[in-house]
Coordinates of C-alpha atoms in Angstrom, one line a residue:
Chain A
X25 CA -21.1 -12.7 -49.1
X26 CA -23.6 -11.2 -46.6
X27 CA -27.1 -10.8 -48.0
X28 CA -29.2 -8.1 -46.8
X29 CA -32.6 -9.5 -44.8
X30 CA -35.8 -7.4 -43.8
X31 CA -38.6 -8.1 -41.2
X32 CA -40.4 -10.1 -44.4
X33 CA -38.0 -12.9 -44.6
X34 CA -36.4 -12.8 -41.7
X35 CA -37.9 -15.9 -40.1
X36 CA -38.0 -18.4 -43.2
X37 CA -34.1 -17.2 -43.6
X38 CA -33.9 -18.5 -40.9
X39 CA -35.4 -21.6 -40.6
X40 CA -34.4 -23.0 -44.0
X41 CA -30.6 -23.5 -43.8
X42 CA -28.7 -26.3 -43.5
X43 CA -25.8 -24.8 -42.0
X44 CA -25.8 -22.6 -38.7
X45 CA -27.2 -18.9 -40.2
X46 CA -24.9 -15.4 -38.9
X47 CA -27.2 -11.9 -38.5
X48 CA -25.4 -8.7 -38.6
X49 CA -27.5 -5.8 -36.7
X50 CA -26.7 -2.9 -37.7
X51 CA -27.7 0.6 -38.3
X52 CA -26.4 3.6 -40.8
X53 CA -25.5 5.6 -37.6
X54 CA -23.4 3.4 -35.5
X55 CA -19.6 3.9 -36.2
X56 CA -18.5 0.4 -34.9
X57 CA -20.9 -1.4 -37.4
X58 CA -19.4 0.4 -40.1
X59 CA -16.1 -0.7 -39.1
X60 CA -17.2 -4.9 -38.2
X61 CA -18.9 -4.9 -41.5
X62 CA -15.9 -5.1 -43.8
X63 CA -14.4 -7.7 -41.4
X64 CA -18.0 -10.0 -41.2
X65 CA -17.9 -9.6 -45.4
X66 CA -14.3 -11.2 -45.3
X67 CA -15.1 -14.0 -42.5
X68 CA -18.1 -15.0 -44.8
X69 CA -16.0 -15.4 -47.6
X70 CA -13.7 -17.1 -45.5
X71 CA -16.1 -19.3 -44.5
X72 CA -18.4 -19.9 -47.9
X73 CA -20.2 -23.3 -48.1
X74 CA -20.1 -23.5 -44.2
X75 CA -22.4 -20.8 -42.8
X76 CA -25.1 -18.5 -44.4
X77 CA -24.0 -14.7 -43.4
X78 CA -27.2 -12.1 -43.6
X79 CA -27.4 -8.3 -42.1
X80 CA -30.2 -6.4 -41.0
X81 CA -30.9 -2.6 -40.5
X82 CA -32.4 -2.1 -37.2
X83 CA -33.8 1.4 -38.5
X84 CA -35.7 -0.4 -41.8
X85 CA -36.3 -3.4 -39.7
X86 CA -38.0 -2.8 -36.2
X87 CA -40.2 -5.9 -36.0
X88 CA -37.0 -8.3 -35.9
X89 CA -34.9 -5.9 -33.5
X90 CA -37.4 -5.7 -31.1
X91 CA -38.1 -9.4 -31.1
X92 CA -34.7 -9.8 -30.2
X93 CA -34.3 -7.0 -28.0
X94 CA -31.2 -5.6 -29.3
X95 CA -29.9 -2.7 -26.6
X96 CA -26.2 -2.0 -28.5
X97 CA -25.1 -2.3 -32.3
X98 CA -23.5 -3.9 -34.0
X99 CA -24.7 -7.2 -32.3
X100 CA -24.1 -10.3 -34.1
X101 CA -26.4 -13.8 -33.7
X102 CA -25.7 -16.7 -34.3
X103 CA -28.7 -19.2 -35.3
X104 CA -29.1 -22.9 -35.8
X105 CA -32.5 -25.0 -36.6
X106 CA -34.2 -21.5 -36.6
X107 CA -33.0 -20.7 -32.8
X108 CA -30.4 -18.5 -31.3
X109 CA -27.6 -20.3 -29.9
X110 CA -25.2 -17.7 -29.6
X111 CA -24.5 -14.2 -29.8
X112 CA -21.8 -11.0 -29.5
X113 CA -22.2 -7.3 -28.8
X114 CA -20.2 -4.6 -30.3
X115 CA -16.7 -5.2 -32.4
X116 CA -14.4 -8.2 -32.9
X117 CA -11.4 -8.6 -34.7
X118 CA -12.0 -11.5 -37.4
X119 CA -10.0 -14.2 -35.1
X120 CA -12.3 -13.6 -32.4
X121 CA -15.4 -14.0 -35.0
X122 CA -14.0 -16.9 -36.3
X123 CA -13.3 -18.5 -32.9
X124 CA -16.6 -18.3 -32.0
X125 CA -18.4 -19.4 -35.2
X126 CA -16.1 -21.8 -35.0
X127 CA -18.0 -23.4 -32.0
X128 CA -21.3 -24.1 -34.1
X129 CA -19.8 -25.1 -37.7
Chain B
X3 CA -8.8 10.8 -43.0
X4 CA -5.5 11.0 -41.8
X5 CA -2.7 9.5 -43.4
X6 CA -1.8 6.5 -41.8
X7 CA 0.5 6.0 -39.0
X8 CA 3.5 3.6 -38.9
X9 CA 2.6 3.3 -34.5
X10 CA -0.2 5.0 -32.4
X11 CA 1.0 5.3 -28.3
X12 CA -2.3 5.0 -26.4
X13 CA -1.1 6.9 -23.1
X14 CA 1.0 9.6 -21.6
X15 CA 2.5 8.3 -18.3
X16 CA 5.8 6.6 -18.2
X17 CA 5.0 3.3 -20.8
X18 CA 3.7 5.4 -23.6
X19 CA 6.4 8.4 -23.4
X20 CA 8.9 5.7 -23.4
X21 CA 7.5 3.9 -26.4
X22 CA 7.6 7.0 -27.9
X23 CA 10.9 8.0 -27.4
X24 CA 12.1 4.6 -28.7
X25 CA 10.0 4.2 -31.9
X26 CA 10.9 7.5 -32.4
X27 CA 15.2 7.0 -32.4
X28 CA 14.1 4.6 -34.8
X29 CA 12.7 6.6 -37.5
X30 CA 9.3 6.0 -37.6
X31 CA 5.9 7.5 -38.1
X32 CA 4.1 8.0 -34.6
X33 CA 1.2 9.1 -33.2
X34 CA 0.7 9.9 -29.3
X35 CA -2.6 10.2 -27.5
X36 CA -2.9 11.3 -23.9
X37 CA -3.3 14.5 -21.8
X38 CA -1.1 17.7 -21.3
X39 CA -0.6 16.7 -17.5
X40 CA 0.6 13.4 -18.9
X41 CA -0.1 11.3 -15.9
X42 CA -2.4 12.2 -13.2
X43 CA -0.7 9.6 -10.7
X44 CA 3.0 10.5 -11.9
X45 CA 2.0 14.1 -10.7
X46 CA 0.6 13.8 -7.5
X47 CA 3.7 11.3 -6.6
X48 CA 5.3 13.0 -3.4
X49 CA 8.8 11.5 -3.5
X50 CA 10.1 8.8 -6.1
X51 CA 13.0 7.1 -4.4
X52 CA 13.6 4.0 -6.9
X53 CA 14.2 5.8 -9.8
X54 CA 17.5 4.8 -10.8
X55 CA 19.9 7.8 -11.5
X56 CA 17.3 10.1 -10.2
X57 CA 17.2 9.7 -6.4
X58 CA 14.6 11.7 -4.3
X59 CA 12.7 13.3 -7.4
X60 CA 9.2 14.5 -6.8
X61 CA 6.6 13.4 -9.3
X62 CA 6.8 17.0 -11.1
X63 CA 10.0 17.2 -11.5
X64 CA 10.1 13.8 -13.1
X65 CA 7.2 14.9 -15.0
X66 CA 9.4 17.8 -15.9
X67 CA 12.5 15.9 -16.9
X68 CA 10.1 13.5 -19.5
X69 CA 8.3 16.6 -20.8
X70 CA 12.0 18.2 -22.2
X71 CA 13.1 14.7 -23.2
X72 CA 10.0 14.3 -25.5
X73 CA 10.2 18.0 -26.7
X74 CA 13.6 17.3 -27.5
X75 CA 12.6 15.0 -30.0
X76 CA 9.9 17.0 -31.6
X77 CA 7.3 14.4 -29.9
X78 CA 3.9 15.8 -29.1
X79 CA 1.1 14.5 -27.3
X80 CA -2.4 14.6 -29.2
X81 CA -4.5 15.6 -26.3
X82 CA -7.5 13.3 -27.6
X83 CA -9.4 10.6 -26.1
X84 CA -9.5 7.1 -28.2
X85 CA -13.2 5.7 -27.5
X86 CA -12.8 2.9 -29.3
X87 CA -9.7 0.6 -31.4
X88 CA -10.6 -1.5 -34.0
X89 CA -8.5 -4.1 -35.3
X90 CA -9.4 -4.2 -38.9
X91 CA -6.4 -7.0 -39.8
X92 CA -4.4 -5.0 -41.7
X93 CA -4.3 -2.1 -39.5
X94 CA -6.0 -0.8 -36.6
X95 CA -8.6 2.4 -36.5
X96 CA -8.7 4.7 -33.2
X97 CA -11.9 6.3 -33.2
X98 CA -12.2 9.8 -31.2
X99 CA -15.8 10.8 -31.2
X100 CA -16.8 11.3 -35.1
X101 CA -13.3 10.8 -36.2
X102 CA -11.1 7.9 -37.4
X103 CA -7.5 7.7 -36.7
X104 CA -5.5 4.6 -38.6
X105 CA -2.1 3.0 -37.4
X106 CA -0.5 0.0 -38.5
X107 CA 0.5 -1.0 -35.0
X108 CA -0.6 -0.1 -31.1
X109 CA 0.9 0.2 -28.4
X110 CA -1.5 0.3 -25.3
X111 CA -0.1 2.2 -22.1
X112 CA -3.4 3.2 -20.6
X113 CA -2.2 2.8 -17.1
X114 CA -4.7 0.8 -14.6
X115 CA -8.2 2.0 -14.1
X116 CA -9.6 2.4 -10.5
X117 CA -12.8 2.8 -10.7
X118 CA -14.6 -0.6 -9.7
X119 CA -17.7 -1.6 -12.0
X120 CA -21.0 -0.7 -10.5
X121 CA -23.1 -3.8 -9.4
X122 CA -25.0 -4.7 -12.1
X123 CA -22.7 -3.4 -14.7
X124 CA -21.0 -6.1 -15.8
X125 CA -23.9 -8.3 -16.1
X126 CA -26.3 -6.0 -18.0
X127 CA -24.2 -4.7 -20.8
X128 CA -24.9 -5.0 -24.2
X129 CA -28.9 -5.9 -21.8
X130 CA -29.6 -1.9 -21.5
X131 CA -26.4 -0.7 -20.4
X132 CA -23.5 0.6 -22.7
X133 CA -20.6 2.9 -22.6
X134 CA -21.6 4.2 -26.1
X135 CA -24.3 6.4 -25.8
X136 CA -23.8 8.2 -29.0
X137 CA -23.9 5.1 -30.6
X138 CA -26.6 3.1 -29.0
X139 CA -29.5 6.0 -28.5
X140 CA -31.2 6.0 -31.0
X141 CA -32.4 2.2 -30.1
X142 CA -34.1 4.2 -27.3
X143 CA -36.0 6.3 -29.1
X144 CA -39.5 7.3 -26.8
X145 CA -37.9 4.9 -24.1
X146 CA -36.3 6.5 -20.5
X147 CA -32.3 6.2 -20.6
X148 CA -30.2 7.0 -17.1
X149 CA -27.0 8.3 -18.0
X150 CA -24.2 8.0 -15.0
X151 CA -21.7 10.5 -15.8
X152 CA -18.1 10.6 -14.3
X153 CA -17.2 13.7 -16.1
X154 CA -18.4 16.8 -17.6
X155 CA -18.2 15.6 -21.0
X156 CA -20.9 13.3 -20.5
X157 CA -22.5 16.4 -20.0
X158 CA -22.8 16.8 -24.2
X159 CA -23.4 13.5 -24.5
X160 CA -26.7 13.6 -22.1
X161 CA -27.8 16.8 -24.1
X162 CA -27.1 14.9 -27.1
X163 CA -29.5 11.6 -26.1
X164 CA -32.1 14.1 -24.4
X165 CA -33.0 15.0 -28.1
X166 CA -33.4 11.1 -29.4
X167 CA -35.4 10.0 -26.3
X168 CA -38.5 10.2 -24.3
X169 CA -36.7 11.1 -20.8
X170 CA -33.2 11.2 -19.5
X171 CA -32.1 11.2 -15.6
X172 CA -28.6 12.4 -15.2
X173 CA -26.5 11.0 -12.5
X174 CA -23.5 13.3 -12.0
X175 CA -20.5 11.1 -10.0
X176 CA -18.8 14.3 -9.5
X177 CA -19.5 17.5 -7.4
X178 CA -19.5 20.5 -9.9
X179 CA -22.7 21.0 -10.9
X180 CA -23.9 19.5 -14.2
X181 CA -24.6 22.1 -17.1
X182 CA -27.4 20.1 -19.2
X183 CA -30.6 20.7 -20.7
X184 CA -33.6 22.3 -18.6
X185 CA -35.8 18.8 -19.4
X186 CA -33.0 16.5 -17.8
X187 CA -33.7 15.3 -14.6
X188 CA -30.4 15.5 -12.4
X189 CA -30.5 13.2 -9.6
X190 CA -27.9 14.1 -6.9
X191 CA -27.7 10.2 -5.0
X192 CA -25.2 7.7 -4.7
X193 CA -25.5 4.6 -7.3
X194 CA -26.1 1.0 -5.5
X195 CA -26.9 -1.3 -8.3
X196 CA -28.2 -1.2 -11.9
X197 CA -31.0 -4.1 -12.0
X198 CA -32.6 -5.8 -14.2
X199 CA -33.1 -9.9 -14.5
X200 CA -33.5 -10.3 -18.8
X201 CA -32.6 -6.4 -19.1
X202 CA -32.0 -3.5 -17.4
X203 CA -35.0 -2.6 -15.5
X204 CA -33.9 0.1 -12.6
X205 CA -31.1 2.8 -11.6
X206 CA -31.1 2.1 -7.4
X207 CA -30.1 4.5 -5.4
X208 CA -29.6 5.0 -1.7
X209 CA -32.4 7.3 -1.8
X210 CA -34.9 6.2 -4.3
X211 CA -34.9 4.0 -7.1
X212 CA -35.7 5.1 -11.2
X213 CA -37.2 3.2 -13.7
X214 CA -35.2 2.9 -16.9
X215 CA -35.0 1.1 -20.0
X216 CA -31.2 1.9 -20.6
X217 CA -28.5 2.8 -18.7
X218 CA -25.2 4.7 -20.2
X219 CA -21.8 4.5 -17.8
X220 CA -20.0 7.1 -19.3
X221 CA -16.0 7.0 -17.4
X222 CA -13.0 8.9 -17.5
X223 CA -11.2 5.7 -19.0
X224 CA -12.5 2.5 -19.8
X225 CA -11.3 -0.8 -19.4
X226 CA -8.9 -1.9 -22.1
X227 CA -11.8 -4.9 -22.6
X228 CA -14.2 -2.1 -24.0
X229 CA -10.9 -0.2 -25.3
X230 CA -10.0 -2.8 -27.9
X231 CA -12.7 -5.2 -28.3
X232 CA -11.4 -9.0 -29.0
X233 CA -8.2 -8.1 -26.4
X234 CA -7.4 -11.3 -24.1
X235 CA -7.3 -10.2 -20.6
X236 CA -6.2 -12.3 -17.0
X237 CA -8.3 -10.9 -14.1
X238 CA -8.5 -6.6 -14.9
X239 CA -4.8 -6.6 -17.1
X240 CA -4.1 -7.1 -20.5
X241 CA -2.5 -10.8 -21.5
X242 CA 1.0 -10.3 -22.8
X243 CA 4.0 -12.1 -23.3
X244 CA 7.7 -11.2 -22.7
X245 CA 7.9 -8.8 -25.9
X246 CA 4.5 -7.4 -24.9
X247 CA 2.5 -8.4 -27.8
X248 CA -1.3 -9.2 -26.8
X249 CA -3.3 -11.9 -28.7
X250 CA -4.1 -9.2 -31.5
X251 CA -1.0 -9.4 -33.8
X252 CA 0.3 -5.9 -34.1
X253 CA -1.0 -4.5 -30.6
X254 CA 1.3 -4.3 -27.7
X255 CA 0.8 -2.8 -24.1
X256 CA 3.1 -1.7 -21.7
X257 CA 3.1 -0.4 -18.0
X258 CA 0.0 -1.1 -15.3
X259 CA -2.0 -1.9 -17.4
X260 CA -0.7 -5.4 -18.2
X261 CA -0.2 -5.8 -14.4
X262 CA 2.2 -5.6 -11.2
X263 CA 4.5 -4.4 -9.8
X264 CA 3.2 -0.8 -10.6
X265 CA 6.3 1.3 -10.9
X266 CA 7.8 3.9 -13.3
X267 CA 10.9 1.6 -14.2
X268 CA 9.2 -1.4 -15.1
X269 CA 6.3 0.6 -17.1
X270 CA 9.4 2.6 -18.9
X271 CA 11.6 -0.7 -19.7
X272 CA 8.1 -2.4 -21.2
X273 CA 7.5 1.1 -22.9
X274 CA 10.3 0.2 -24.7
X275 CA 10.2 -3.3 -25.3
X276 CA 6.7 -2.8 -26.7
X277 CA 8.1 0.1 -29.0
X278 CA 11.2 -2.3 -30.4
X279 CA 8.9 -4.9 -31.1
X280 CA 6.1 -3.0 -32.7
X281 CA 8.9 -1.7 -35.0
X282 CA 10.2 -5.6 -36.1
X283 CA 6.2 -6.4 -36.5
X284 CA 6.6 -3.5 -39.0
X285 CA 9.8 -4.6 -41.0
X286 CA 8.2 -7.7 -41.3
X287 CA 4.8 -6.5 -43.1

């Protein structure tokens, strides 16, 4: 399941996980995060137990986009012990995704 | 939304019209994008001596002898441009500006693109530059966005940013003269570099140098990297085996742009292969 996360709680969400933490960046406009969405929502269930999956509008959410400088959406970050350790910009298939959370789980 | 395709042909020259042909004998569903002229470097070829059966043919008449083959066959080409394919697992979408094409299977023929990345291209995307700029402008909303155009469709998409952001600078990388917006700034000079250390910084030119918090490279055709995110490539073609799949089950690619020799025999035989095989990948689902 992917959880929806604002500017509010974006840091403690963060912060307080045991496993490594996915963010979705998205907007309502942007045709290639409607289309990674469905596929992020099936790697998370794939993948239940051993990462936490959240997404955040970059329109409702400007205080977090801007403090990570996101340029293109979708982009996706991964976080562990509250920092970024890695990150991808625009679509993947869900082998890619997987091959690369794969790295930090 | 369109019904679904069984196979969409991404490409008109020589790889795609013979996937075409072959999925079509067999009976199934097909979709072909590309343009009327079919392939710009199969037209302009002066003499084709190696084309077995068809010694001395110029690159017209060639073009001429596919174009009757394919009407033969009721084949059409759908004279769209894909901007992006997503694989989606069970089937792949083919986006064309606002609208969503679906197939169950690709076949990539895009043919081998020339144009060299600028310096600073590479490094910066997804850092201020992007090949999207429908998508990505409204992140630059009161912020300054170059946009370095290679044709005149980029022309509606600068007119389109123009209303989202503060300033736009148009670089026009062709010679007709641009037909935008009066507040666009159109600078006629020759791109060095896009820089930027974290992000993209500034446009340099040979003649002076712009400020910018984005830049949008907006090409003729696109790498199939950008095509089909997630595709695996070796050096600038895509990975494939001997039956032409690519690492994304379902999508095949044929011709230059899985890699040399460049020739019309060898993109035609890989046409096919790619076709046959995209079929079996069906009978098996």
């Amino acid at each position: 399941m992917v959880e929806e996360i604002k500017d509010a709680n974006f840091s403690n969400s963060i912060k307080d996980s045991d496993t490594p933490v996915v963010v979705d960046f998205w907007a309502s406009w942007c045709g290639p995060c409607k289309m990674l969405s469905p596929v992020i929502e099936e790697v998370s269930d794939e993948l239940q137990g051993k990462a936490k999956f959240f997404k955040l509008n970059v329109d409702e959410n400007p205080v977090t986009a801007a403090q990570f400088k996101i340029a293109s959406i979708p982009t996706v970050m991964v976080f562990k012990d509250g920092s970024m350790v890695d990150k991808f910009v625009g679509f993947r298939p869900k082998d890619t995704i997987k091959d690369v959370l794969g790295k930090h789980i | 939304m369109d019904s679904r395709y069984d196979i969409a042909i991404v490409g008109s020259g020589p790889a795609g019209l013979s996937a075409a042909v072959n999925a079509r004998v067999r009976n199934k569903n097909i979709i072909l994008f590309g343009n009327a002229e079919f392939s710009e470097k199969l037209i302009k070829a002066p003499k084709i001596k190696n084309y077995l059966g068809l010694p001395d043919i110029t690159g017209l008449q060639l073009k001429d002898k596919f174009e009757n083959h394919i009407k033969s066959m009721n084949i059409n080409i759908t004279l769209e441009r894909i901007n992006e394919i997503y694989a989606m697992g069970e089937y792949f979408g083919l986006m064309v500006n606002q609208k969503m094409y679906e197939a169950k299977a690709i076949v990539l023929a895009t043919g081998i693109e020339y144009t060299k990345p600028l310096r600073g291209e590479e490094e910066l995307l997804g850092k201020g530059v992007g090949y999207c700029a429908t998508c990505d402008a409204p992140l630059y909303k009161g912020k300054v966005v170059t946009i370095i155009g290679y044709n005149k469709e980029a022309e509606r998409e600068a007119n389109y940013v123009n209303e989202l952001v503060k300033k736009v600078y148009y670089i026009p990388m062709y010679r007709d003269k641009p037909n935008l917006d009066d507040n666009i700034e159109i600078v006629e000079d020759k791109v060095l570099e896009i820089y930027g250390k974290e992000r993209v910084e500034k446009v340099i030119l040979e003649n002076k140098q712009i400020d910018t918090d984005g830049v949008f490279v907006l090409k003729d055709s696109i790498s199939p990297a950008q095509l089909v995110p997630g595709i695996a490539m070796e050096s600038n073609h895509v990975k494939v085996d001997a039956n032409m799949n690519t690492n994304i089950p379902g999508c095949f690619a044929a011709g230059d742009c899985v890699g040399r020799p460049y020739q019309y025999m060898k993109a035609v035989g890989q046409g096919q292969t790619a076709a046959l095989n995209a079929v079996s990948y069906l009978d098996k689902q």
